[in-house]
Amino acid sequence: MKLFIYLIYFYLTVYTLYYTVLVAAGLRRTKKNRDDYGKKYNNLCVVVYSHNNKETVENLVKQLKNQIYPKANYTIQVILDNCSDESEILFQGDLDVNVMNIKNVDTIGRDQALSIITEKYSSIKDLDAYVFLDAKYYVNNDFLDNVNDALQKDDVLTGAVTLICHDKLSVIDNIKYSYNQYRNNFISTSRAKLGLSNLINSDILAIKKPVIDDIGYVNFKNTNDELKYTLLLSKNNVRCRYSPNLKVYIGVENYDCKIPSLSKRISLFINNLKNIKLDNLNLTELILSLIYPNCITLALGYYLVFQYAFHIKCMLNYYVVGAGIALFLIAFCASLLHSRIHSKEHFYLFCYPAYAVCKVIYNFPPLRFIRNLLFNEKSTHIEKMTAHVYVSDGAKYYPCKLEVISESGLAKVIFINKKKKYKTKNHLRVVDAINEIAQKLESYGYGLKVCQCCKYFNPDIDGSVNQIKGFCKYHFANRTPGDILPTVLWNSCDAFDKMNVVSMFDAIAKKQEEKH
């Protein structure tokens, strides 16, 4: 018991000191310096993701087209993800906007849509950076200019979300507003002044193209995956910096506090303990920050330590514990000044822990399942196919299995080797899922023995099914000259001759795009 109390006290003391350092960092004033004479104008690809945001996406695109940033240095790419509100008619005939209209499948989500775009633009050499924006936001006419200025120093940037408030706000709206102000003006700003990484927000994100090219993919499916991607960037010595000059605006009713789940933070902390090293202090700090206490945990922790110190005479007396509590309260009061929220909004900020607890309970899996059962009558169509395949290390062939799962127009593949499994992300095309599997095996020195990895395979993409069809060009001994020998994804034979996996899949993808 005594050791447990000492560990809690050490944990709370470290966090209190960290919190105090954030307050001290907030005292530093930073000026917005610009050097317009020697400034480099990066070539930007501004990607706007929209799913039934007809009311806001048109206005956002107009604001982007009227930026003070040089027109020749940026392009606008709008992704309309299975929109049912006639958003596609907004940009008909607009030559200044590139539109990718995803139809006839279920909503694929921001993560998959951005993956398709980054893959599409990966071969463009004169593109310097991507700017990802959700269609629900508004921006000022100097937004891209501020992005460009920030990119002079940093490779990955996330910005500030400013809430647009109307006269009559609900209690929840007031809580959202107060917490957003506190988080932007104190926590994120102070961490940026200390040179620390901030969590990626894919709703408003600027990232240099070479960073994505080096990592090979984006992973912005949800807030938990954004946290994982932030950690991955830090492992590669790339920091995600918060820039308060990158401002976007949104109605308070549409704002959602993006905070990773406690279980995910603890899981990532445990899995990344081995990566704590002195030669990468940014990553070490980011890993340790995963276990920061919330207000309720902090209060309960100090209560337990104080009660123990008050009733049991030991080296940890209640004067020492009281001093720690006093230091934290002083730091918290100072942080309220940094947050620049009005005194009447302090009450709503204090209500945020209760709001967070209610939100956790509302999204508790059993309750979420019951809600979906009661209110969501839509059934998803799932198709599953299992195939026996082989992988080779160059000397031997090993039997394995591939499971192809098609759900609501999206495909994923599960590679099974004995009891070990590897599952791909959801993809719009089966070829992308197979490509992910093939490249993963390539990194371990293995080759996947399927027709699509054979040099005798000729793809035939007709767009009618979610599989990759084609023809075999190998001249078997009993084959009639000129005949067509159809093949599907899984046929493997003795004539298999491995070809370059990357070039093969690039050829398939290119031919598929030509068909469409």
Short mmCIF file of C-alpha atoms in Angstrom, two decimals:
data_model
loop_
_atom_site.label_atom_id
_atom_site.label_comp_id
_atom_site.label_asym_id
_atom_site.label_seq_id
_atom_site.Cartn_x
_atom_site.Cartn_y
_atom_site.Cartn_z
CA MET A 1 0.00 0.00 0.00
CA LYS A 2 2.78 2.39 0.93
CA LEU A 3 4.63 1.79 -2.35
CA PHE A 4 1.38 2.31 -4.28
CA ILE A 5 0.76 5.67 -2.59
CA TYR A 6 4.34 6.79 -3.30
CA LEU A 7 3.94 5.87 -6.97
CA ILE A 8 0.70 7.87 -7.20
CA TYR A 9 2.35 10.84 -5.53
CA PHE A 10 5.33 10.68 -7.91
CA TYR A 11 2.97 10.50 -10.90
CA LEU A 12 0.92 13.49 -9.70
CA THR A 13 4.04 15.51 -8.87
CA VAL A 14 5.52 14.97 -12.32
CA TYR A 15 2.27 16.04 -13.97
CA THR A 16 1.97 19.11 -11.69
CA LEU A 17 5.50 20.20 -12.63
CA TYR A 18 4.76 19.62 -16.32
CA TYR A 19 1.56 21.66 -16.01
CA THR A 20 3.49 24.45 -14.27
CA VAL A 21 6.05 24.48 -17.08
CA LEU A 22 3.20 24.88 -19.60
CA VAL A 23 1.97 27.89 -17.65
CA ALA A 24 5.46 29.40 -17.62
CA ALA A 25 5.80 28.80 -21.36
CA GLY A 26 2.52 30.63 -21.91
CA LEU A 27 4.14 33.79 -20.55
CA ARG A 28 6.46 33.95 -23.55
CA ARG A 29 5.25 36.30 -26.24
CA THR A 30 5.71 35.30 -29.87
CA LYS A 31 5.54 37.67 -32.77
CA LYS A 32 4.36 36.84 -36.24
CA ASN A 33 7.37 37.59 -38.37
CA ARG A 34 7.24 37.53 -42.14
CA ASP A 35 10.00 37.94 -44.67
CA ASP A 36 8.13 38.59 -47.90
CA TYR A 37 11.31 39.29 -49.83
CA GLY A 38 12.98 35.92 -49.36
CA LYS A 39 9.81 33.86 -48.92
CA LYS A 40 9.38 30.68 -50.92
CA TYR A 41 5.92 29.97 -52.28
CA ASN A 42 5.24 26.26 -51.90
CA ASN A 43 3.08 24.45 -54.43
CA LEU A 44 0.05 23.35 -52.41
CA CYS A 45 -2.70 20.85 -53.08
CA VAL A 46 -5.72 21.91 -51.02
CA VAL A 47 -7.94 18.87 -50.46
CA VAL A 48 -11.49 19.55 -49.28
CA TYR A 49 -13.39 16.51 -48.01
CA SER A 50 -17.18 16.70 -48.09
CA HIS A 51 -19.96 14.30 -47.19
CA ASN A 52 -23.35 16.00 -47.57
CA ASN A 53 -21.93 19.44 -46.75
CA LYS A 54 -23.65 21.31 -49.56
CA GLU A 55 -24.42 24.30 -47.34
CA THR A 56 -20.77 24.92 -46.44
CA VAL A 57 -18.57 23.34 -49.13
CA GLU A 58 -19.54 25.88 -51.81
CA ASN A 59 -18.67 28.79 -49.52
CA LEU A 60 -15.36 27.20 -48.45
CA VAL A 61 -14.29 26.67 -52.06
CA LYS A 62 -15.15 30.30 -52.88
CA GLN A 63 -12.99 31.43 -49.96
CA LEU A 64 -10.13 29.23 -51.16
CA LYS A 65 -10.41 30.60 -54.69
CA ASN A 66 -10.15 34.16 -53.32
CA GLN A 67 -6.94 33.66 -51.33
CA ILE A 68 -4.19 36.28 -51.47
CA TYR A 69 -1.79 33.39 -52.13
CA PRO A 70 -0.52 33.22 -55.74
CA LYS A 71 -3.02 31.34 -57.90
CA ALA A 72 -0.27 29.50 -59.76
CA ASN A 73 0.98 27.91 -56.53
CA TYR A 74 -2.08 25.99 -55.39
CA THR A 75 -4.81 23.73 -56.73
CA ILE A 76 -8.15 22.85 -55.14
CA GLN A 77 -9.25 19.21 -55.00
CA VAL A 78 -12.79 18.55 -53.73
CA ILE A 79 -13.79 15.05 -52.65
CA LEU A 80 -17.55 14.41 -52.70
CA ASP A 81 -17.95 11.22 -50.71
CA ASN A 82 -21.24 9.58 -51.69
CA CYS A 83 -23.14 12.85 -51.30
CA SER A 84 -26.91 12.64 -51.56
CA ASP A 85 -27.54 16.40 -51.34
CA GLU A 86 -26.71 17.19 -55.00
CA SER A 87 -23.32 18.68 -54.07
CA GLU A 88 -21.88 17.61 -57.44
CA ILE A 89 -23.87 20.25 -59.32
CA LEU A 90 -22.10 23.04 -57.43
CA PHE A 91 -18.85 22.68 -59.37
CA GLN A 92 -20.06 21.71 -62.83
CA GLY A 93 -18.09 23.70 -65.35
CA ASP A 94 -15.76 25.15 -62.70
CA LEU A 95 -12.29 24.82 -64.23
CA ASP A 96 -10.58 26.03 -61.06
CA VAL A 97 -11.70 23.01 -59.03
CA ASN A 98 -10.82 19.34 -59.44
CA VAL A 99 -13.68 17.15 -58.25
CA MET A 100 -13.53 13.48 -57.28
CA ASN A 101 -17.13 12.34 -57.04
CA ILE A 102 -17.46 8.97 -55.27
CA LYS A 103 -20.79 7.37 -56.12
CA ASN A 104 -22.49 3.96 -56.18
CA VAL A 105 -20.73 2.76 -53.02
CA ASP A 106 -21.26 3.48 -49.36
CA THR A 107 -19.42 6.40 -47.78
CA ILE A 108 -15.73 5.48 -47.74
CA GLY A 109 -14.69 8.09 -45.16
CA ARG A 110 -12.01 10.75 -45.00
CA ASP A 111 -9.15 8.32 -44.38
CA GLN A 112 -9.76 6.24 -47.51
CA ALA A 113 -10.54 9.30 -49.63
CA LEU A 114 -7.32 11.06 -48.64
CA SER A 115 -5.39 7.84 -49.25
CA ILE A 116 -6.68 7.74 -52.83
CA ILE A 117 -5.72 11.39 -53.38
CA THR A 118 -2.20 11.05 -51.96
CA GLU A 119 -1.67 7.93 -54.08
CA LYS A 120 -2.95 9.78 -57.14
CA TYR A 121 -0.58 12.73 -56.63
CA SER A 122 2.42 10.70 -55.44
CA SER A 123 4.11 10.88 -58.86
CA ILE A 124 3.84 14.67 -59.17
CA LYS A 125 7.33 16.01 -58.45
CA ASP A 126 6.63 19.74 -58.24
CA LEU A 127 4.00 19.35 -55.48
CA ASP A 128 5.39 20.47 -52.11
CA ALA A 129 2.61 19.95 -49.57
CA TYR A 130 -0.99 18.93 -48.97
CA VAL A 131 -3.52 21.02 -47.06
CA PHE A 132 -6.43 18.91 -45.79
CA LEU A 133 -9.66 20.66 -44.83
CA ASP A 134 -13.09 19.42 -43.87
CA ALA A 135 -15.91 21.05 -45.82
CA LYS A 136 -17.68 22.20 -42.64
CA TYR A 137 -15.11 24.97 -42.02
CA TYR A 138 -14.65 28.56 -43.15
CA VAL A 139 -11.30 30.30 -43.71
CA ASN A 140 -9.93 33.82 -44.09
CA ASN A 141 -8.38 35.03 -47.34
CA ASP A 142 -4.86 34.79 -45.87
CA PHE A 143 -5.22 31.17 -44.74
CA LEU A 144 -2.95 29.64 -47.39
CA ASP A 145 -0.45 32.45 -46.93
CA ASN A 146 -0.25 31.59 -43.23
CA VAL A 147 0.11 27.90 -44.11
CA ASN A 148 2.99 28.71 -46.43
CA ASP A 149 4.73 30.84 -43.77
CA ALA A 150 4.45 28.04 -41.22
CA LEU A 151 5.76 25.47 -43.71
CA GLN A 152 9.02 27.43 -43.96
CA LYS A 153 9.96 26.04 -40.53
CA ASP A 154 7.92 22.86 -39.98
CA ASP A 155 6.89 19.84 -42.04
CA VAL A 156 3.54 19.02 -40.38
CA LEU A 157 1.11 21.60 -39.03
CA THR A 158 -2.27 21.60 -37.40
CA GLY A 159 -4.25 24.74 -36.66
CA ALA A 160 -6.76 26.43 -34.40
CA VAL A 161 -10.51 25.87 -34.61
CA THR A 162 -12.45 29.03 -33.80
CA LEU A 163 -16.09 28.55 -32.90
CA ILE A 164 -18.79 30.78 -34.36
CA CYS A 165 -21.36 31.39 -31.65
CA HIS A 166 -24.91 32.67 -31.96
CA ASP A 167 -26.99 34.42 -29.32
CA LYS A 168 -28.66 31.42 -27.77
CA LEU A 169 -26.27 28.65 -26.77
CA SER A 170 -27.21 25.47 -24.99
CA VAL A 171 -25.30 24.27 -21.94
CA ILE A 172 -23.40 21.75 -24.10
CA ASP A 173 -22.53 24.45 -26.66
CA ASN A 174 -21.15 26.63 -23.87
CA ILE A 175 -19.08 23.72 -22.54
CA LYS A 176 -17.69 23.05 -26.02
CA TYR A 177 -16.82 26.69 -26.54
CA SER A 178 -15.10 27.11 -23.17
CA TYR A 179 -13.08 23.93 -23.50
CA ASN A 180 -12.05 24.74 -27.09
CA GLN A 181 -10.78 28.16 -25.99
CA TYR A 182 -8.88 26.65 -23.08
CA ARG A 183 -7.33 23.95 -25.24
CA ASN A 184 -6.34 26.28 -28.11
CA ASN A 185 -5.09 29.26 -26.14
CA PHE A 186 -3.34 27.41 -23.32
CA ILE A 187 -2.55 23.73 -23.84
CA SER A 188 -1.82 23.65 -27.59
CA THR A 189 -0.17 27.08 -27.66
CA SER A 190 2.06 26.37 -24.65
CA ARG A 191 3.15 23.01 -26.06
CA ALA A 192 3.99 24.71 -29.36
CA LYS A 193 6.11 27.33 -27.56
CA LEU A 194 8.03 24.51 -25.86
CA GLY A 195 8.63 22.85 -29.24
CA LEU A 196 6.50 19.80 -28.37
CA SER A 197 4.35 17.77 -30.76
CA ASN A 198 0.60 18.26 -30.82
CA LEU A 199 -2.00 15.74 -31.85
CA ILE A 200 -2.81 15.71 -35.55
CA ASN A 201 -6.23 17.03 -36.50
CA SER A 202 -6.93 15.78 -40.02
CA ASP A 203 -9.83 18.25 -40.33
CA ILE A 204 -7.23 21.02 -40.61
CA LEU A 205 -3.79 19.73 -41.49
CA ALA A 206 -0.85 20.85 -43.63
CA ILE A 207 1.77 18.21 -44.35
CA LYS A 208 4.67 18.22 -46.77
CA LYS A 209 4.45 15.66 -49.55
CA PRO A 210 7.88 14.05 -48.88
CA VAL A 211 6.69 13.17 -45.36
CA ILE A 212 3.77 11.14 -46.71
CA ASP A 213 5.94 9.67 -49.47
CA ASP A 214 8.48 8.46 -46.89
CA ILE A 215 5.86 6.87 -44.62
CA GLY A 216 3.88 5.50 -47.55
CA TYR A 217 0.34 6.10 -46.32
CA VAL A 218 -2.00 8.27 -44.25
CA ASN A 219 -4.10 7.03 -41.35
CA PHE A 220 -6.80 9.47 -40.30
CA LYS A 221 -9.75 7.15 -39.80
CA ASN A 222 -10.53 8.49 -36.31
CA THR A 223 -8.94 10.41 -33.44
CA ASN A 224 -7.21 7.29 -32.10
CA ASP A 225 -5.58 6.65 -35.49
CA GLU A 226 -4.54 10.30 -35.69
CA LEU A 227 -2.73 9.79 -32.39
CA LYS A 228 -1.00 6.68 -33.77
CA TYR A 229 0.07 8.65 -36.85
CA THR A 230 1.43 11.45 -34.65
CA LEU A 231 3.55 8.87 -32.82
CA LEU A 232 4.73 7.43 -36.14
CA LEU A 233 5.81 10.88 -37.30
CA SER A 234 7.75 11.40 -34.07
CA LYS A 235 9.52 8.07 -34.58
CA ASN A 236 10.70 9.51 -37.89
CA ASN A 237 11.85 12.73 -36.13
CA VAL A 238 8.97 14.73 -37.61
CA ARG A 239 6.94 16.91 -35.25
CA CYS A 240 3.36 17.99 -35.72
CA ARG A 241 3.39 21.64 -34.70
CA TYR A 242 0.39 23.66 -33.63
CA SER A 243 0.14 27.06 -35.30
CA PRO A 244 -2.47 29.47 -33.90
CA ASN A 245 -2.15 31.48 -37.14
CA LEU A 246 -3.81 28.66 -39.08
CA LYS A 247 -7.36 29.54 -38.17
CA VAL A 248 -10.54 27.91 -39.39
CA TYR A 249 -14.08 28.72 -38.30
CA ILE A 250 -17.06 26.50 -37.59
CA GLY A 251 -20.48 26.85 -36.00
CA VAL A 252 -20.40 25.73 -32.38
CA GLU A 253 -23.29 23.34 -33.03
CA ASN A 254 -21.13 21.39 -35.53
CA TYR A 255 -18.00 21.25 -33.37
CA ASP A 256 -16.82 18.00 -31.81
CA CYS A 257 -14.05 17.74 -29.20
CA LYS A 258 -11.56 15.30 -30.71
CA ILE A 259 -9.93 13.49 -27.80
CA PRO A 260 -8.40 9.99 -27.99
CA SER A 261 -9.99 7.35 -25.78
CA LEU A 262 -8.34 6.50 -22.46
CA SER A 263 -8.07 2.80 -23.33
CA LYS A 264 -6.30 3.61 -26.61
CA ARG A 265 -3.85 5.98 -24.91
CA ILE A 266 -2.95 3.37 -22.29
CA SER A 267 -2.58 0.68 -24.95
CA LEU A 268 -0.29 2.88 -27.07
CA PHE A 269 1.73 3.83 -23.99
CA ILE A 270 2.37 0.18 -23.10
CA ASN A 271 3.22 -0.75 -26.69
CA ASN A 272 5.63 2.19 -27.07
CA LEU A 273 7.54 1.86 -23.81
CA LYS A 274 10.37 0.21 -25.74
CA ASN A 275 10.68 3.37 -27.90
CA ILE A 276 11.50 5.67 -24.97
CA LYS A 277 15.04 6.83 -25.77
CA LEU A 278 17.15 9.84 -24.89
CA ASP A 279 18.17 10.38 -28.51
CA ASN A 280 14.57 11.23 -29.46
CA LEU A 281 13.23 13.40 -26.65
CA ASN A 282 10.25 14.55 -28.72
CA LEU A 283 9.01 10.97 -29.10
CA THR A 284 9.77 10.18 -25.44
CA GLU A 285 7.74 13.18 -24.24
CA LEU A 286 4.87 12.30 -26.56
CA ILE A 287 4.78 8.72 -25.26
CA LEU A 288 4.83 9.85 -21.63
CA SER A 289 2.09 12.41 -22.32
CA LEU A 290 -0.25 9.54 -23.27
CA ILE A 291 -0.91 8.84 -19.58
CA TYR A 292 -1.74 12.38 -18.50
CA PRO A 293 -4.50 12.38 -15.86
CA ASN A 294 -7.87 13.99 -16.43
CA CYS A 295 -9.43 16.28 -13.83
CA ILE A 296 -11.27 13.49 -12.04
CA THR A 297 -8.21 11.23 -11.87
CA LEU A 298 -6.10 14.13 -10.60
CA ALA A 299 -8.58 15.03 -7.86
CA LEU A 300 -9.01 11.42 -6.71
CA GLY A 301 -5.25 10.86 -6.72
CA TYR A 302 -4.50 13.89 -4.59
CA TYR A 303 -7.35 12.97 -2.25
CA LEU A 304 -5.96 9.46 -1.67
CA VAL A 305 -2.41 10.71 -1.12
CA PHE A 306 -3.53 13.48 1.21
CA GLN A 307 -5.69 11.11 3.26
CA TYR A 308 -2.83 8.63 3.60
CA ALA A 309 -0.34 11.34 4.58
CA PHE A 310 -2.77 12.87 7.10
CA HIS A 311 -3.58 9.64 8.97
CA ILE A 312 -0.22 7.86 8.76
CA LYS A 313 2.99 9.46 9.92
CA CYS A 314 5.63 8.97 7.27
CA MET A 315 8.15 10.90 5.22
CA LEU A 316 5.30 11.94 2.92
CA ASN A 317 3.46 14.27 5.31
CA TYR A 318 0.36 16.28 4.50
CA TYR A 319 2.33 19.56 4.36
CA VAL A 320 4.29 18.23 1.37
CA VAL A 321 1.12 16.94 -0.32
CA GLY A 322 -0.70 20.20 0.43
CA ALA A 323 2.14 22.17 -1.17
CA GLY A 324 1.76 20.10 -4.35
CA ILE A 325 -1.99 20.71 -4.39
CA ALA A 326 -1.47 24.44 -3.84
CA LEU A 327 1.07 24.60 -6.69
CA PHE A 328 -1.35 22.92 -9.08
CA LEU A 329 -4.24 25.21 -8.11
CA ILE A 330 -2.06 28.30 -8.61
CA ALA A 331 -0.94 26.98 -11.99
CA PHE A 332 -4.54 26.24 -12.96
CA CYS A 333 -5.67 29.76 -12.07
CA ALA A 334 -2.82 31.16 -14.14
CA SER A 335 -3.82 28.89 -17.05
CA LEU A 336 -7.31 30.43 -17.00
CA LEU A 337 -5.70 33.80 -17.69
CA HIS A 338 -3.79 32.31 -20.62
CA SER A 339 -6.97 30.79 -22.06
CA ARG A 340 -8.54 34.27 -22.34
CA ILE A 341 -12.05 33.03 -21.60
CA HIS A 342 -14.50 35.24 -19.75
CA SER A 343 -15.16 34.69 -16.07
CA LYS A 344 -18.74 33.59 -16.74
CA GLU A 345 -17.38 30.80 -18.96
CA HIS A 346 -15.24 29.35 -16.15
CA PHE A 347 -18.32 27.58 -14.81
CA TYR A 348 -18.83 25.77 -18.15
CA LEU A 349 -15.17 24.82 -18.24
CA PHE A 350 -15.56 23.21 -14.80
CA CYS A 351 -18.52 21.27 -16.20
CA TYR A 352 -16.42 19.73 -18.96
CA PRO A 353 -15.30 16.64 -16.91
CA ALA A 354 -18.94 15.74 -16.26
CA TYR A 355 -19.73 16.23 -19.97
CA ALA A 356 -16.78 13.99 -20.93
CA VAL A 357 -17.94 11.23 -18.55
CA CYS A 358 -21.48 11.36 -19.97
CA LYS A 359 -20.06 11.16 -23.49
CA VAL A 360 -18.02 8.06 -22.58
CA ILE A 361 -21.11 6.40 -21.10
CA TYR A 362 -23.17 7.32 -24.16
CA ASN A 363 -20.61 5.68 -26.48
CA PHE A 364 -20.12 2.62 -24.28
CA PRO A 365 -20.13 -0.39 -26.69
CA PRO A 366 -23.18 -2.22 -25.23
CA LEU A 367 -25.23 0.99 -25.27
CA ARG A 368 -24.02 1.83 -28.78
CA PHE A 369 -25.05 -1.64 -29.95
CA ILE A 370 -28.53 -1.19 -28.47
CA ARG A 371 -28.89 2.23 -30.13
CA ASN A 372 -27.87 0.84 -33.52
CA LEU A 373 -30.30 -2.03 -33.05
CA LEU A 374 -33.18 0.29 -32.21
CA PHE A 375 -32.57 3.20 -34.58
CA ASN A 376 -30.40 1.93 -37.40
CA GLU A 377 -32.34 -0.47 -39.60
CA LYS A 378 -29.82 -0.39 -42.43
CA SER A 379 -28.16 -3.74 -42.99
CA THR A 380 -24.75 -4.04 -44.55
CA HIS A 381 -24.15 -6.52 -47.35
CA ILE A 382 -21.03 -8.59 -46.65
CA GLU A 383 -19.36 -10.96 -49.10
CA LYS A 384 -16.51 -13.21 -48.06
CA MET A 385 -14.24 -15.46 -50.08
CA THR A 386 -11.33 -17.64 -48.94
CA ALA A 387 -8.53 -18.75 -51.25
CA HIS A 388 -5.50 -20.97 -50.72
CA VAL A 389 -2.31 -19.30 -51.96
CA TYR A 390 1.44 -19.64 -51.60
CA VAL A 391 4.22 -17.29 -50.55
CA SER A 392 7.85 -17.87 -51.44
CA ASP A 393 11.17 -16.83 -49.95
CA GLY A 394 12.95 -17.66 -53.21
CA ALA A 395 13.74 -21.24 -52.24
CA LYS A 396 10.57 -22.74 -50.80
CA TYR A 397 6.81 -22.21 -51.10
CA TYR A 398 4.64 -21.98 -48.01
CA PRO A 399 0.85 -22.58 -48.06
CA CYS A 400 -1.26 -19.70 -46.71
CA LYS A 401 -4.78 -18.33 -46.98
CA LEU A 402 -6.29 -15.08 -48.16
CA GLU A 403 -9.73 -13.97 -47.06
CA VAL A 404 -11.33 -11.26 -49.20
CA ILE A 405 -14.14 -9.42 -47.46
CA SER A 406 -16.35 -6.99 -49.35
CA GLU A 407 -18.61 -4.89 -47.15
CA SER A 408 -20.74 -2.01 -48.40
CA GLY A 409 -18.57 -1.49 -51.46
CA LEU A 410 -15.26 -1.56 -49.57
CA ALA A 411 -12.74 -4.37 -49.65
CA LYS A 412 -10.22 -5.67 -47.16
CA VAL A 413 -8.01 -8.75 -47.19
CA ILE A 414 -6.87 -10.95 -44.32
CA PHE A 415 -3.62 -12.85 -44.84
CA ILE A 416 -3.42 -16.01 -42.71
CA ASN A 417 -0.19 -17.92 -42.12
CA LYS A 418 -0.80 -20.74 -39.64
CA LYS A 419 -2.31 -18.87 -36.66
CA LYS A 420 -0.90 -15.46 -37.53
CA LYS A 421 -3.09 -12.92 -39.30
CA TYR A 422 -2.52 -9.61 -41.02
CA LYS A 423 -5.55 -7.48 -41.90
CA THR A 424 -5.44 -4.63 -44.40
CA LYS A 425 -7.25 -1.33 -44.12
CA ASN A 426 -10.58 -0.84 -45.91
CA HIS A 427 -10.02 -0.05 -49.58
CA LEU A 428 -12.25 1.08 -52.39
CA ARG A 429 -10.63 -1.49 -54.71
CA VAL A 430 -9.54 -5.06 -54.10
CA VAL A 431 -6.34 -4.35 -56.03
CA ASP A 432 -5.31 -1.82 -53.37
CA ALA A 433 -5.87 -4.34 -50.59
CA ILE A 434 -3.83 -6.99 -52.41
CA ASN A 435 -1.16 -4.39 -53.09
CA GLU A 436 -0.91 -3.69 -49.36
CA ILE A 437 -0.50 -7.42 -48.62
CA ALA A 438 2.07 -7.90 -51.39
CA GLN A 439 4.19 -4.94 -50.31
CA LYS A 440 4.06 -6.05 -46.68
CA LEU A 441 5.37 -9.49 -47.68
CA GLU A 442 7.99 -7.88 -49.91
CA SER A 443 9.35 -5.96 -46.92
CA TYR A 444 9.98 -9.31 -45.20
CA GLY A 445 11.58 -10.89 -48.27
CA TYR A 446 8.58 -12.97 -49.39
CA GLY A 447 6.66 -13.01 -52.65
CA LEU A 448 2.93 -13.61 -52.98
CA LYS A 449 2.15 -16.28 -55.60
CA VAL A 450 -1.05 -15.11 -57.27
CA CYS A 451 -1.76 -14.28 -60.89
CA GLN A 452 -1.63 -10.55 -60.27
CA CYS A 453 2.05 -10.86 -59.25
CA CYS A 454 2.95 -12.93 -62.34
CA LYS A 455 4.49 -11.40 -65.45
CA TYR A 456 2.18 -13.50 -67.67
CA PHE A 457 -0.94 -11.86 -66.24
CA ASN A 458 -2.82 -9.34 -68.40
CA PRO A 459 -5.45 -7.40 -66.38
CA ASP A 460 -8.96 -6.83 -67.73
CA ILE A 461 -10.73 -4.22 -65.62
CA ASP A 462 -14.39 -3.83 -66.59
CA GLY A 463 -15.62 -2.17 -63.40
CA SER A 464 -18.56 -4.55 -63.08
CA VAL A 465 -17.33 -6.53 -60.09
CA ASN A 466 -15.15 -5.92 -57.10
CA GLN A 467 -12.54 -8.49 -58.18
CA ILE A 468 -9.56 -8.24 -60.48
CA LYS A 469 -10.06 -10.25 -63.65
CA GLY A 470 -7.60 -10.85 -66.43
CA PHE A 471 -6.04 -13.28 -68.89
CA CYS A 472 -3.05 -15.58 -68.80
CA LYS A 473 -0.49 -14.98 -71.58
CA TYR A 474 1.64 -18.07 -70.87
CA HIS A 475 1.90 -20.50 -73.81
CA PHE A 476 1.16 -23.88 -72.34
CA ALA A 477 2.13 -26.98 -74.36
CA ASN A 478 -1.45 -27.91 -75.25
CA ARG A 479 -2.75 -24.37 -75.66
CA THR A 480 -4.33 -23.34 -78.98
CA PRO A 481 -2.62 -20.27 -80.47
CA GLY A 482 -4.74 -17.14 -80.22
CA ASP A 483 -7.20 -18.44 -77.64
CA ILE A 484 -8.12 -16.46 -74.53
CA LEU A 485 -7.43 -18.08 -71.18
CA PRO A 486 -9.35 -16.23 -68.44
CA THR A 487 -7.94 -16.19 -64.95
CA VAL A 488 -9.03 -14.74 -61.64
CA LEU A 489 -7.20 -13.39 -58.67
CA TRP A 490 -6.19 -16.66 -57.06
CA ASN A 491 -4.99 -19.02 -59.79
CA SER A 492 -1.45 -20.23 -59.11
CA CYS A 493 0.40 -22.65 -61.37
CA ASP A 494 3.87 -23.97 -62.16
CA ALA A 495 4.31 -21.32 -64.85
CA PHE A 496 4.28 -18.56 -62.23
CA ASP A 497 7.13 -16.11 -62.80
CA LYS A 498 7.35 -13.26 -60.32
CA MET A 499 7.46 -9.72 -61.62
CA ASN A 500 7.95 -6.39 -59.91
CA VAL A 501 4.96 -6.06 -57.58
CA VAL A 502 4.84 -2.27 -57.49
CA SER A 503 4.98 -1.78 -61.25
CA MET A 504 2.37 -4.51 -61.77
CA PHE A 505 -0.16 -2.94 -59.46
CA ASP A 506 0.55 0.51 -60.88
CA ALA A 507 -0.27 -0.86 -64.34
CA ILE A 508 -3.51 -2.40 -63.07
CA ALA A 509 -4.56 0.80 -61.32
CA LYS A 510 -3.73 2.89 -64.40
CA LYS A 511 -5.76 0.62 -66.67
CA GLN A 512 -8.67 0.73 -64.23
CA GLU A 513 -8.64 4.54 -64.25
CA GLU A 514 -8.63 4.56 -68.07
CA LYS A 515 -11.76 2.39 -68.06
CA HIS A 516 -13.55 4.90 -65.88
#
